[in-house]
mmCIF file of N, CA and C in Angstrom:
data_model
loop_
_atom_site.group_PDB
_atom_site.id
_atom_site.type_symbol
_atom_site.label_atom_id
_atom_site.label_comp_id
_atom_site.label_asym_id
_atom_site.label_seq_id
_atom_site.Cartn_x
_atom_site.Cartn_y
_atom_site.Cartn_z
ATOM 1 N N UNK A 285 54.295 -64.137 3.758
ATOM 2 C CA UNK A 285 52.899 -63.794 3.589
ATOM 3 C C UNK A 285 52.294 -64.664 2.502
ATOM 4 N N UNK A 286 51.285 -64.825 3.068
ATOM 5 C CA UNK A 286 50.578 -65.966 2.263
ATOM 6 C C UNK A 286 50.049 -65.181 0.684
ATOM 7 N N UNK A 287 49.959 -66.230 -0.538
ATOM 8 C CA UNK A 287 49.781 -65.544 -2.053
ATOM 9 C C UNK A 287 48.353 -65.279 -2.058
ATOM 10 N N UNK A 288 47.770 -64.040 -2.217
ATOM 11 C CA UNK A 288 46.306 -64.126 -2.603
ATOM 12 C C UNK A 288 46.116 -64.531 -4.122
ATOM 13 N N UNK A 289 45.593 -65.606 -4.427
ATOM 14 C CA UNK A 289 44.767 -65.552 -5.819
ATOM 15 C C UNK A 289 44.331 -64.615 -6.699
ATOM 16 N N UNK A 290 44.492 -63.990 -7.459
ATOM 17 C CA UNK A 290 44.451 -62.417 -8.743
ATOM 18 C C UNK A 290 42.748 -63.000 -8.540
ATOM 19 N N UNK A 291 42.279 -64.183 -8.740
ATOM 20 C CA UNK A 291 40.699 -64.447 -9.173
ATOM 21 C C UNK A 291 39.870 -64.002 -8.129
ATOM 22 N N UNK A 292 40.766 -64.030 -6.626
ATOM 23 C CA UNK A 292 40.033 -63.778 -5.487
ATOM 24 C C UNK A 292 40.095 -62.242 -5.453
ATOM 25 N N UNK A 293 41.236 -61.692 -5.593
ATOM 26 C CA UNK A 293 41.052 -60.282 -5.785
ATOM 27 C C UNK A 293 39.965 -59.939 -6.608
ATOM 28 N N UNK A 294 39.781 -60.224 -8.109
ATOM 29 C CA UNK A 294 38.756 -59.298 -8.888
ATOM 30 C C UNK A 294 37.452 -59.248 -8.240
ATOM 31 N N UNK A 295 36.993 -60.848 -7.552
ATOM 32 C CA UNK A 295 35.193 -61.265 -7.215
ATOM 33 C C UNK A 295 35.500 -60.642 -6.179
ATOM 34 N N UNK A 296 36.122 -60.235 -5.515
ATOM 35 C CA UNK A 296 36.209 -59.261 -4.295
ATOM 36 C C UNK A 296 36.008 -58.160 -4.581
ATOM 37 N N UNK A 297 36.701 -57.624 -5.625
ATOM 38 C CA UNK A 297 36.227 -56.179 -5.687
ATOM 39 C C UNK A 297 35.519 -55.419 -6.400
ATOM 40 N N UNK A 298 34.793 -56.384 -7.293
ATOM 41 C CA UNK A 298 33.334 -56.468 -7.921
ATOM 42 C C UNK A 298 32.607 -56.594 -6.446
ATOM 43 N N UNK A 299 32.335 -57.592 -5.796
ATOM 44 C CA UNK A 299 31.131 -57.869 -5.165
ATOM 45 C C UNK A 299 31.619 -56.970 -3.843
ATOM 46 N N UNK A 300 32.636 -56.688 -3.228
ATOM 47 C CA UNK A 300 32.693 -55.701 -2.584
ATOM 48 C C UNK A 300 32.398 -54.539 -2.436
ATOM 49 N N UNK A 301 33.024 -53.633 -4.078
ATOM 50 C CA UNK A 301 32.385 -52.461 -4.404
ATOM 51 C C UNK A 301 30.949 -52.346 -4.734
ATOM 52 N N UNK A 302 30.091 -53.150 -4.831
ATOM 53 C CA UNK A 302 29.151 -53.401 -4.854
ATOM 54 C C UNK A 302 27.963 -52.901 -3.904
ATOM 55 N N UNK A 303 28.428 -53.309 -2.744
ATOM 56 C CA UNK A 303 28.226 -53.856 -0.868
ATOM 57 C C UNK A 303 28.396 -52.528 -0.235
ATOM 58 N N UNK A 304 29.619 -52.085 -0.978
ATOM 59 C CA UNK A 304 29.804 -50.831 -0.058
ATOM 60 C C UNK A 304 29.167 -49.960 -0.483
ATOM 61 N N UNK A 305 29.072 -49.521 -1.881
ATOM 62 C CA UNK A 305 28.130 -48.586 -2.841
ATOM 63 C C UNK A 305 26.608 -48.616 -2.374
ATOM 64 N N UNK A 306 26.181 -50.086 -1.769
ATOM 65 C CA UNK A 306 24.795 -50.460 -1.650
ATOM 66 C C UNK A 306 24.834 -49.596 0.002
ATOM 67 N N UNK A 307 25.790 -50.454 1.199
ATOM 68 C CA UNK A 307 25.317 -50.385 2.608
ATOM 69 C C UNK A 307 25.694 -48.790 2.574
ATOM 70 N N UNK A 308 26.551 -48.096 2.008
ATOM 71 C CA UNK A 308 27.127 -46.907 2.414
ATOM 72 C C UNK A 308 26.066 -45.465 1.685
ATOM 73 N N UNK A 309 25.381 -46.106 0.597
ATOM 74 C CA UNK A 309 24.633 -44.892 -0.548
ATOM 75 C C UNK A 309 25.569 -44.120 -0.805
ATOM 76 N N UNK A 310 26.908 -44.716 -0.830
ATOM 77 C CA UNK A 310 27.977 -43.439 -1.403
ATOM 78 C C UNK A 310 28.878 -44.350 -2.752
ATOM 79 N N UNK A 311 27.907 -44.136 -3.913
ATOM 80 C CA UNK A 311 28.847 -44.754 -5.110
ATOM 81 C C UNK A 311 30.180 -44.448 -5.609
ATOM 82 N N UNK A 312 30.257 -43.053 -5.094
ATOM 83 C CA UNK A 312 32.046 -42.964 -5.352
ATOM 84 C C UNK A 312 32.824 -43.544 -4.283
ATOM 85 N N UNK A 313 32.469 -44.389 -2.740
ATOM 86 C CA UNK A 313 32.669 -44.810 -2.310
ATOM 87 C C UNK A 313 33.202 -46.888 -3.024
ATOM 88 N N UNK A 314 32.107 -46.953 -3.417
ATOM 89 C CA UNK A 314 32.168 -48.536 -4.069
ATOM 90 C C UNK A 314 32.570 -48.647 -5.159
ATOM 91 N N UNK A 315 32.940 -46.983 -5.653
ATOM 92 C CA UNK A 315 34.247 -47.454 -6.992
ATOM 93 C C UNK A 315 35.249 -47.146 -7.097
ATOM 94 N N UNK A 316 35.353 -46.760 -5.490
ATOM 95 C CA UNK A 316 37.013 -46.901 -5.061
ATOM 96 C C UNK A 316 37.002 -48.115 -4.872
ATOM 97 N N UNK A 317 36.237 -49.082 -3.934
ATOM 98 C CA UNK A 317 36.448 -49.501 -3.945
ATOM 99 C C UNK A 317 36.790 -50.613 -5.175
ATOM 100 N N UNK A 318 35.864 -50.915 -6.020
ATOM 101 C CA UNK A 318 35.776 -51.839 -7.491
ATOM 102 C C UNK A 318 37.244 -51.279 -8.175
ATOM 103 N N UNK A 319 38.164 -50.082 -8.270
ATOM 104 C CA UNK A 319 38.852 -49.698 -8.802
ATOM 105 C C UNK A 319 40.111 -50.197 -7.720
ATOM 106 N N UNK A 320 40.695 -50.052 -6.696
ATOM 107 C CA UNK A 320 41.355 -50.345 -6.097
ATOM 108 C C UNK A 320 41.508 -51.761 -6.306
ATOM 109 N N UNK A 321 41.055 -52.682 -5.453
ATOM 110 C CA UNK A 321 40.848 -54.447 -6.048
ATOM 111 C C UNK A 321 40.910 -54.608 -8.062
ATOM 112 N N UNK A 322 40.546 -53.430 -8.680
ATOM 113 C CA UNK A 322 40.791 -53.913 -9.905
ATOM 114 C C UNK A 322 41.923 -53.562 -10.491
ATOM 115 N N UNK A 323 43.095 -52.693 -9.671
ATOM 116 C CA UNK A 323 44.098 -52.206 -9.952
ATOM 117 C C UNK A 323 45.206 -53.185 -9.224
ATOM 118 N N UNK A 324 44.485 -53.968 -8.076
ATOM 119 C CA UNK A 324 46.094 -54.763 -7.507
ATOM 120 C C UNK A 324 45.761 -56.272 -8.301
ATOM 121 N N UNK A 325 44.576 -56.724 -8.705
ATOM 122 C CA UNK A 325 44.472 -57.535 -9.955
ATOM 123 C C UNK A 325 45.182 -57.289 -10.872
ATOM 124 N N UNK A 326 44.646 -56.533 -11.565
ATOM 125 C CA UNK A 326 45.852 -56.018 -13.097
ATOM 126 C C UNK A 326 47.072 -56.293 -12.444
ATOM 127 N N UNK A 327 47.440 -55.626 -11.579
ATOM 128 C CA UNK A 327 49.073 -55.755 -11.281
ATOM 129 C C UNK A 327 49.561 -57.520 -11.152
ATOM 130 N N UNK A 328 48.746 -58.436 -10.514
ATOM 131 C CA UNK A 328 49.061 -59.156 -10.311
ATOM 132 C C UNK A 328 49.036 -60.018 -11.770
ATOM 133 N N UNK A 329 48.119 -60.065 -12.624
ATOM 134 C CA UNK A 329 47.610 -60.255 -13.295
ATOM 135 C C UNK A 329 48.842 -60.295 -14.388
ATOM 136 N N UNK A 330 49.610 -59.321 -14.380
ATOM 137 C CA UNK A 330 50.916 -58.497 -15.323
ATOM 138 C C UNK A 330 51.749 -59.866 -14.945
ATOM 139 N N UNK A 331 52.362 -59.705 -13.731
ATOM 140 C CA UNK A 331 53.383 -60.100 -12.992
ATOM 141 C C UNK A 331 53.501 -61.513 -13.906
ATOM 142 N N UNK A 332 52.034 -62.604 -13.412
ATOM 143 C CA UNK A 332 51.968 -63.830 -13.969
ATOM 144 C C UNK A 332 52.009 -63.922 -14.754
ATOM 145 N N UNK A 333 50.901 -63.332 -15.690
ATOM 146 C CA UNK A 333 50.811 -63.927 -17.370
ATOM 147 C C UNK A 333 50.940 -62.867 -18.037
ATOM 148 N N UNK A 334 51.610 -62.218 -17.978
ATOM 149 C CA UNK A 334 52.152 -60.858 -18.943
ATOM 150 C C UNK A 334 51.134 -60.342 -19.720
ATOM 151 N N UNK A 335 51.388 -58.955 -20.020
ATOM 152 C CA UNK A 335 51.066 -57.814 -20.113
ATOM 153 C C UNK A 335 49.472 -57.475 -20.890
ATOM 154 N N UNK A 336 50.018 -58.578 -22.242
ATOM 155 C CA UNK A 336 48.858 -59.386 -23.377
ATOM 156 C C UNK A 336 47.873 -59.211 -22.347
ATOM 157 N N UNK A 337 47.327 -60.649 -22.003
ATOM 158 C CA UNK A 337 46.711 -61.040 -20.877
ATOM 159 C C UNK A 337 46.190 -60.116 -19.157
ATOM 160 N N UNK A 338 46.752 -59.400 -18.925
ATOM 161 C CA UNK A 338 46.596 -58.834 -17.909
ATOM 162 C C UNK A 338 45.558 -57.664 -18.712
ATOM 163 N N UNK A 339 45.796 -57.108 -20.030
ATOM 164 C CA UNK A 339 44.776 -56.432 -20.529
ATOM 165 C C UNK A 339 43.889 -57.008 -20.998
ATOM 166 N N UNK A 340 43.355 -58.403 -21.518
ATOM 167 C CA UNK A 340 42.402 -58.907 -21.468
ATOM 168 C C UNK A 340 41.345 -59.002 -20.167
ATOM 169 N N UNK A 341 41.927 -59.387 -19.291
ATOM 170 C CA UNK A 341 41.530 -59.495 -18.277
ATOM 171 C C UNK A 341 40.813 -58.194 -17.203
ATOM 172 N N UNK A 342 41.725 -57.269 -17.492
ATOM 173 C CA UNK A 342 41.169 -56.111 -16.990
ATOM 174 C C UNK A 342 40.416 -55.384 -17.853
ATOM 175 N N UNK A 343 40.108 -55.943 -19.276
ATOM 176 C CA UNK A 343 38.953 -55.156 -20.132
ATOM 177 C C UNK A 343 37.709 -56.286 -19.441
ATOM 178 N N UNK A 344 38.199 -57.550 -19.067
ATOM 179 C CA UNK A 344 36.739 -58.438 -18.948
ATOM 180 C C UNK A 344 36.428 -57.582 -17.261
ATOM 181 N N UNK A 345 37.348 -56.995 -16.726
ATOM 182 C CA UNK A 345 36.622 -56.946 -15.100
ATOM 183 C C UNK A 345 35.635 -55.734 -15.663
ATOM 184 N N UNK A 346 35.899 -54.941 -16.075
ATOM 185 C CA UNK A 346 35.565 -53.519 -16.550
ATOM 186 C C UNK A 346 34.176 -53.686 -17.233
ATOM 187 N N UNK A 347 34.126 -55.022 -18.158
ATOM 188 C CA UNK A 347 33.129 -55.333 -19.030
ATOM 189 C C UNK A 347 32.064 -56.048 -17.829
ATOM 190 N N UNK A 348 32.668 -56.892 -17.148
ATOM 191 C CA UNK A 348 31.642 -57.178 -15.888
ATOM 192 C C UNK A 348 31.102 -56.228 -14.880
ATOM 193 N N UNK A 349 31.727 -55.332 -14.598
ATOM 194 C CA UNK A 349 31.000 -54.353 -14.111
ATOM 195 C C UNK A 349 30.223 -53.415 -14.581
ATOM 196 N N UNK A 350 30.177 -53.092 -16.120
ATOM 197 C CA UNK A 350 29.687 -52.127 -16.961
ATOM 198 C C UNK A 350 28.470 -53.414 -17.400
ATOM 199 N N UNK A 351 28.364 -54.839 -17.411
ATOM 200 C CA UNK A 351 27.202 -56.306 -17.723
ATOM 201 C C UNK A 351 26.392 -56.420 -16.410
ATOM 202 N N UNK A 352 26.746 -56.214 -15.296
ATOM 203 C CA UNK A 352 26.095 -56.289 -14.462
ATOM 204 C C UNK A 352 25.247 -55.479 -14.255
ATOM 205 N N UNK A 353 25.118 -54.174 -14.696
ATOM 206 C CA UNK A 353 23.571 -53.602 -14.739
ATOM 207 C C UNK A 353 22.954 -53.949 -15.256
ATOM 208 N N UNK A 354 22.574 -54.717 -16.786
ATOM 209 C CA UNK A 354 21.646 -54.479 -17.402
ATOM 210 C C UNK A 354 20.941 -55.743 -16.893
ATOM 211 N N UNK A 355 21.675 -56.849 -16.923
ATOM 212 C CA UNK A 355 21.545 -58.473 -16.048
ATOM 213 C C UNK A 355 20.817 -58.339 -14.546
ATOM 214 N N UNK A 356 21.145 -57.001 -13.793
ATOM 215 C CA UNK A 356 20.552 -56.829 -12.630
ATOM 216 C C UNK A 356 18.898 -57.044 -12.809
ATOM 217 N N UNK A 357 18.668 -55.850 -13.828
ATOM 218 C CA UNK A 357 17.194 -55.879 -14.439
ATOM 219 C C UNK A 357 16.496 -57.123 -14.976
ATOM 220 N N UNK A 358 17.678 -58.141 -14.992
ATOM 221 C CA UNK A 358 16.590 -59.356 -15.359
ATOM 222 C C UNK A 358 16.437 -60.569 -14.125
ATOM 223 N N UNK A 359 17.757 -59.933 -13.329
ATOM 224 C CA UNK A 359 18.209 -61.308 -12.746
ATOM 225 C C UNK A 359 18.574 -61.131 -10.877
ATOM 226 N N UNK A 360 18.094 -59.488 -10.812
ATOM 227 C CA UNK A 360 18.455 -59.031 -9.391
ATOM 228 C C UNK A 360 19.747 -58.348 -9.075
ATOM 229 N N UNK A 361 19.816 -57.734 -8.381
ATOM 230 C CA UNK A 361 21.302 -57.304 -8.457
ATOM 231 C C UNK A 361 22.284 -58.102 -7.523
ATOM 232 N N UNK A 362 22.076 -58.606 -6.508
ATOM 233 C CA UNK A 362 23.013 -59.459 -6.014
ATOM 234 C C UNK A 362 23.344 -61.023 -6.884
ATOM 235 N N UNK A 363 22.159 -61.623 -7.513
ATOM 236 C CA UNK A 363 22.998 -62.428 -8.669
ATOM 237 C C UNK A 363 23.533 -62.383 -9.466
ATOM 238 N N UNK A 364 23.300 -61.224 -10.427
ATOM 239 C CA UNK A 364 23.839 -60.493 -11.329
ATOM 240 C C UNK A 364 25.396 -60.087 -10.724
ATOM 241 N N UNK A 365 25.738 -59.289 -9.813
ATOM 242 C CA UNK A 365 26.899 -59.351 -9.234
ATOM 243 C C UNK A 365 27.637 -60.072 -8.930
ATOM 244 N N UNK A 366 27.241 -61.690 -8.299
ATOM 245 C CA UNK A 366 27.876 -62.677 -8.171
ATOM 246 C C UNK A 366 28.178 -63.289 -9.414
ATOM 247 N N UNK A 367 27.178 -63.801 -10.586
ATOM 248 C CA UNK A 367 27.487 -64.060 -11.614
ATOM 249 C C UNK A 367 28.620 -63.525 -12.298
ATOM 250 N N UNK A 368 28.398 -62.227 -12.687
ATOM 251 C CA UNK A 368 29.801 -61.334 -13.385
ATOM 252 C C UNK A 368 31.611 -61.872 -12.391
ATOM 253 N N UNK A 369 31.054 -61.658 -11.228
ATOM 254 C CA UNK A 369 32.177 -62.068 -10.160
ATOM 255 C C UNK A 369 32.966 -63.298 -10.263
ATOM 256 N N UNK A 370 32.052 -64.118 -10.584
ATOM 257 C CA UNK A 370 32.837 -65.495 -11.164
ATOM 258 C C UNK A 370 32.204 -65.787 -11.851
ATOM 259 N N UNK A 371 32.231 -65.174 -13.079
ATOM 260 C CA UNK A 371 32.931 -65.273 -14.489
ATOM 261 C C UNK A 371 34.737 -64.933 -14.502
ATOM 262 N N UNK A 372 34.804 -63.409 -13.716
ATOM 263 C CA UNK A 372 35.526 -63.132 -13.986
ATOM 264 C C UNK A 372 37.061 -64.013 -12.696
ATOM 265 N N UNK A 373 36.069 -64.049 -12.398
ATOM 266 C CA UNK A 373 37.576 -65.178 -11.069
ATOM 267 C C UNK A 373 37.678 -66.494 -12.109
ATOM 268 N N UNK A 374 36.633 -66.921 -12.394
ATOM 269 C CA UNK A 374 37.024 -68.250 -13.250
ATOM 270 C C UNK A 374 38.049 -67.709 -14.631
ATOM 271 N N UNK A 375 37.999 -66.621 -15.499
ATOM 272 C CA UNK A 375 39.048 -66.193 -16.517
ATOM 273 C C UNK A 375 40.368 -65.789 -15.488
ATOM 274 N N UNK A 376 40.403 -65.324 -14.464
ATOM 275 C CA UNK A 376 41.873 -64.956 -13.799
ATOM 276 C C UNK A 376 42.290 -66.270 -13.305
ATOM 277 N N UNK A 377 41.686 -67.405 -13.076
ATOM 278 C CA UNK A 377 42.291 -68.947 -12.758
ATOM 279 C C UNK A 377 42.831 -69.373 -13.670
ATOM 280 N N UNK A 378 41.801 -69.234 -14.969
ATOM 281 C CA UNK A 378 42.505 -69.906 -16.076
ATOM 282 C C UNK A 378 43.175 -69.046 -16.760
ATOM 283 N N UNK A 379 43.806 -68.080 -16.763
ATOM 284 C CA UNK A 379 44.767 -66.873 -17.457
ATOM 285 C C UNK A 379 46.177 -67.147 -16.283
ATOM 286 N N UNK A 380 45.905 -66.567 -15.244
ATOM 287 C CA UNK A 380 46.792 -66.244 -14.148
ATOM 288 C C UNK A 380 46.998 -67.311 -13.338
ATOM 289 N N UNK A 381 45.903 -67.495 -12.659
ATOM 290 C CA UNK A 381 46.405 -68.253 -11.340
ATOM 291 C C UNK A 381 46.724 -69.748 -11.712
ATOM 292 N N UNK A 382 46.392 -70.184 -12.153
ATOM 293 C CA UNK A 382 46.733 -71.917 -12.457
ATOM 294 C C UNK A 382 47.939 -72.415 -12.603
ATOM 295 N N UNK A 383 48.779 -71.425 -13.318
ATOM 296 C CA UNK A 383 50.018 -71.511 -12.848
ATOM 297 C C UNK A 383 50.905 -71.693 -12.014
ATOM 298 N N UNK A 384 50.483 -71.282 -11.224
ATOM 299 C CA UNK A 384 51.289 -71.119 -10.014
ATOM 300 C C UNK A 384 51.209 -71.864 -8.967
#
């Protein structure tokens, strides 16, 4: 089975939980989803660049999703979402994935 990227996981499940919270009007829906994708990140996240790091990283997904509201209000909410999204795929490339 092919390796998914930890960076592709997080902008996935930022901008996913997002999508679904939006098309579905069910927000405990889109933070299962944002929580699920941000839990097999962390994990992956561990695996590569140990433990240090995997909590950096999962305080920045947490911090991008808790930045993306207020940024919505200046900047829309689908850019604002993408923005936070890769930010945070670009820190899991250069933490995690580059390695490998």
């Amino acid at each position: 089975m092919a390796r998914i990227p930890s960076a592709a996981v997080a902008a996935s499940g930022l901008v996913g939980g997002y999508g679904v919270a939006r098309w579905t009007k069910k927000r405990q829906l889109g933070g299962a989803v944002l929580a699920l994708a941000g839990a097999a990140a962390a994990r992956q996240w561990r695996q590569r660049a140990g433990g240090t790091a995997a909590g950096a990283l999962t305080a920045a997904y947490v911090a991008a999703f808790a930045g993306s509201h207020p940024l919505a209000k200046k900047v829309g909410a689908w850019p604002a979402v993408f923005g936070v999204a890769g930010a945070v795929a670009l820190a899991s490339w250069a933490v995690a994935d580059r390695r490998g």
